[in-house]
Coordinates of C-alpha atoms in Angstrom, one line a residue:
X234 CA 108.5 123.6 -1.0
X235 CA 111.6 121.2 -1.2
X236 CA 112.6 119.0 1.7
X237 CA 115.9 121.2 2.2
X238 CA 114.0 124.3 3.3
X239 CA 111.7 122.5 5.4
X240 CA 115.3 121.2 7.4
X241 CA 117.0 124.6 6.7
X242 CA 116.5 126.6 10.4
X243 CA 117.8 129.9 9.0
X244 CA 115.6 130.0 6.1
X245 CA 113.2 132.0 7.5
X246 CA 116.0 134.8 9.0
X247 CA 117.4 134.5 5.1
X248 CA 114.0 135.8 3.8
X249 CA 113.6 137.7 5.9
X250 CA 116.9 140.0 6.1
X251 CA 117.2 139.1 2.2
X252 CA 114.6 141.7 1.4
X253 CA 116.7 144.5 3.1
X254 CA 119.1 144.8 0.8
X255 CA 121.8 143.3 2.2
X256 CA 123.1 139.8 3.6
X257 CA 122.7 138.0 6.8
X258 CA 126.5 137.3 6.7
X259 CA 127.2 140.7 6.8
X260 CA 125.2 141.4 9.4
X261 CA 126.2 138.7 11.7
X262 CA 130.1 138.9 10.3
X263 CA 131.9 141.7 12.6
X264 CA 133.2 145.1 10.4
X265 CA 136.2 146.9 11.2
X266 CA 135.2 149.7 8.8
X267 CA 134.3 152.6 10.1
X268 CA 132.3 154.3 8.2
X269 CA 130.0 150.9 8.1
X270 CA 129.8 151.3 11.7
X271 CA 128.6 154.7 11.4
X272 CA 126.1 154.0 8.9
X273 CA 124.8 151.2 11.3
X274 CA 124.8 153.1 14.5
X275 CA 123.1 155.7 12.5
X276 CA 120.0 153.1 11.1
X277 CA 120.0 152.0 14.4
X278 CA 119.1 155.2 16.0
X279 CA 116.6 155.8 13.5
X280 CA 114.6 152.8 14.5
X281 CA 114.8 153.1 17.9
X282 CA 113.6 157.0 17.0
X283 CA 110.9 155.6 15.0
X284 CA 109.9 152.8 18.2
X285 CA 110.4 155.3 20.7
X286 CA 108.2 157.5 18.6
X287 CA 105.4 154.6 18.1
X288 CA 105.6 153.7 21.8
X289 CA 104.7 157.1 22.9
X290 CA 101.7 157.4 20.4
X291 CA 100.8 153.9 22.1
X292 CA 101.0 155.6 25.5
X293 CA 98.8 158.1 24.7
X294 CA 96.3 156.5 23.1
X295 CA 96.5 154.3 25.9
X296 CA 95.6 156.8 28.5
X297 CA 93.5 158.6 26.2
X298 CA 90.9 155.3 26.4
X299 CA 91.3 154.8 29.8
X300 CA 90.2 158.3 30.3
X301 CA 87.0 157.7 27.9
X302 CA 86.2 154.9 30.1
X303 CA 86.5 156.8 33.0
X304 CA 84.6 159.7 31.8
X305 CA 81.6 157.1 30.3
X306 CA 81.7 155.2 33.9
X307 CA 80.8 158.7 35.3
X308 CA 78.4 159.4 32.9
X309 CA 76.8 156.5 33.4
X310 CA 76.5 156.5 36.9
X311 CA 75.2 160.5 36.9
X312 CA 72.8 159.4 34.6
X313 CA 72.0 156.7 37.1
X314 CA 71.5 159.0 40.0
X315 CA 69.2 161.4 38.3
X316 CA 67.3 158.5 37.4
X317 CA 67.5 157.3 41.2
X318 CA 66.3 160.6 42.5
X319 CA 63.5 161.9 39.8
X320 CA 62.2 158.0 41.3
X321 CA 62.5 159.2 44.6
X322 CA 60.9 162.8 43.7
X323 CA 57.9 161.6 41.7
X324 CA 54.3 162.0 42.8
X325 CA 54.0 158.8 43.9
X326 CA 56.6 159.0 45.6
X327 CA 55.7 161.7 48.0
X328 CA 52.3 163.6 48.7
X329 CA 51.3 166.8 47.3
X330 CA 52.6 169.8 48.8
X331 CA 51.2 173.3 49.1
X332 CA 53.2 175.8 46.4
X333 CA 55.2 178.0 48.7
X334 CA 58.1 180.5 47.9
X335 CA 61.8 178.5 46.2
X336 CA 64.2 178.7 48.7
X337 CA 66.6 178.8 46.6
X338 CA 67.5 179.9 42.7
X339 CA 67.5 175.8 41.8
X340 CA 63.8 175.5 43.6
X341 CA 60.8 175.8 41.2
X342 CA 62.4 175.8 38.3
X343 CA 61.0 175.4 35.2
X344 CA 61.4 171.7 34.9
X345 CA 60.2 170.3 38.4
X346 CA 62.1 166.7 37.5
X347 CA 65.5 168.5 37.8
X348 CA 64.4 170.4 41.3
X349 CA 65.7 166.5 43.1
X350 CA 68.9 167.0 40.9
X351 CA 69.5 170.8 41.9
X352 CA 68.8 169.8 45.2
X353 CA 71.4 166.9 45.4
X354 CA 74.0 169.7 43.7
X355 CA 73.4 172.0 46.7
X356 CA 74.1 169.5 49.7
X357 CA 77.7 171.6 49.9
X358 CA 75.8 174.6 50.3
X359 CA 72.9 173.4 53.0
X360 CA 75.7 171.9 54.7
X361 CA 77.1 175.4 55.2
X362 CA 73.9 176.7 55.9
X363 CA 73.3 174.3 59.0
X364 CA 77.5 174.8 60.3
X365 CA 76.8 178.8 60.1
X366 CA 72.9 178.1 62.6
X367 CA 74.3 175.7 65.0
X368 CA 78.0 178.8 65.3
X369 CA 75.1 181.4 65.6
X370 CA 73.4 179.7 68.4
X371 CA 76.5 178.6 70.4
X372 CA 77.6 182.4 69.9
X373 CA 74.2 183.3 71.6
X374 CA 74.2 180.6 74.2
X375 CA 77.7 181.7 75.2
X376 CA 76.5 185.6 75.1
X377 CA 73.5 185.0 77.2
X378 CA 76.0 182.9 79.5
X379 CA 78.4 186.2 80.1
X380 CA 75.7 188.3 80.5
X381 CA 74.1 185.9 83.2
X382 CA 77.5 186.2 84.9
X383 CA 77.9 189.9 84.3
X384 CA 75.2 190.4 86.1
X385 CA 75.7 191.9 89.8
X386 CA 74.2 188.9 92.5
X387 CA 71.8 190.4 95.3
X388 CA 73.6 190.2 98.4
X389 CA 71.7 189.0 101.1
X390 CA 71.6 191.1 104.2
X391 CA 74.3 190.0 106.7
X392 CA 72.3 188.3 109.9
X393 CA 73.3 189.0 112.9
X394 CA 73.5 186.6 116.0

């Protein structure tokens, strides 16, 4: 490498734009022609094409990974519950109780280690289950209330002085 190119600023720009197949004086030098224009409005608009193109691909791979991370964080932390409650649910865990009839379609199923998992899956239904007890005893407090007040009161007998 001589001395002059190590001093030379725009040698670099000069190698670079050299290799497209035309000059850096023309590029910098204003045109008048206009067809030349055209020509260069029309490269220009290919590569921004071509970047607005790459930048949307980037975009989407973007979300697509942050969406794998999300879905591998919930993963993870499912697989960290089950573990959680099949520790909670083990034999140590709890004494033995009597077999009795499943409640429910999830309740003795075939694997007994996913009966805690089932059961976690069905808190929106139990939930339901104790709203529709506690309705059905306010709707029998409140009957037994209006038939308590139906009811005729014995008149006492008028006393006379």
């Amino acid at each position: 490498m001589s001395d002059n190119q190590v001093h030379d600023p725009l040698n670099f720009m000069r190698s670079m734009w050299g290799n497209m197949g035309f000059s850096l004086p023309g590029m910098v030098a204003p045109t008048f022609d206009v067809e030349e224009l055209d020509k260069r409005i029309k490269d220009m608009k290919a590569v921004e094409g071509w970047l607005r193109m790459n930048l949307s691909m980037l975009q989407m791979t973007i979300q697509g990974l942050e969406m794998q991370r999300t879905t591998v964080g919930a993963v993870e932390a499912m697989g960290k519950m089950a573990k959680d409650a099949a520790k909670s649910m083990s034999p140590e865990a709890a004494p033995e109780a009597p077999a009795a009839p499943a409640p429910n379609f999830f309740q003795g199923a075939i694997h007994p280690e996913t009966s805690a998992v089932s059961d976690a899956a069905m808190w929106p239904w139990q939930m339901m289950q104790q709203m529709r007890e506690q309705m059905q005893q306010n709707a029998e407090a409140a009957q037994a209330a209006a038939e308590e007040a139906a009811k005729p009161k014995a008149r006492k007998p008028a006393v006379k002085k």
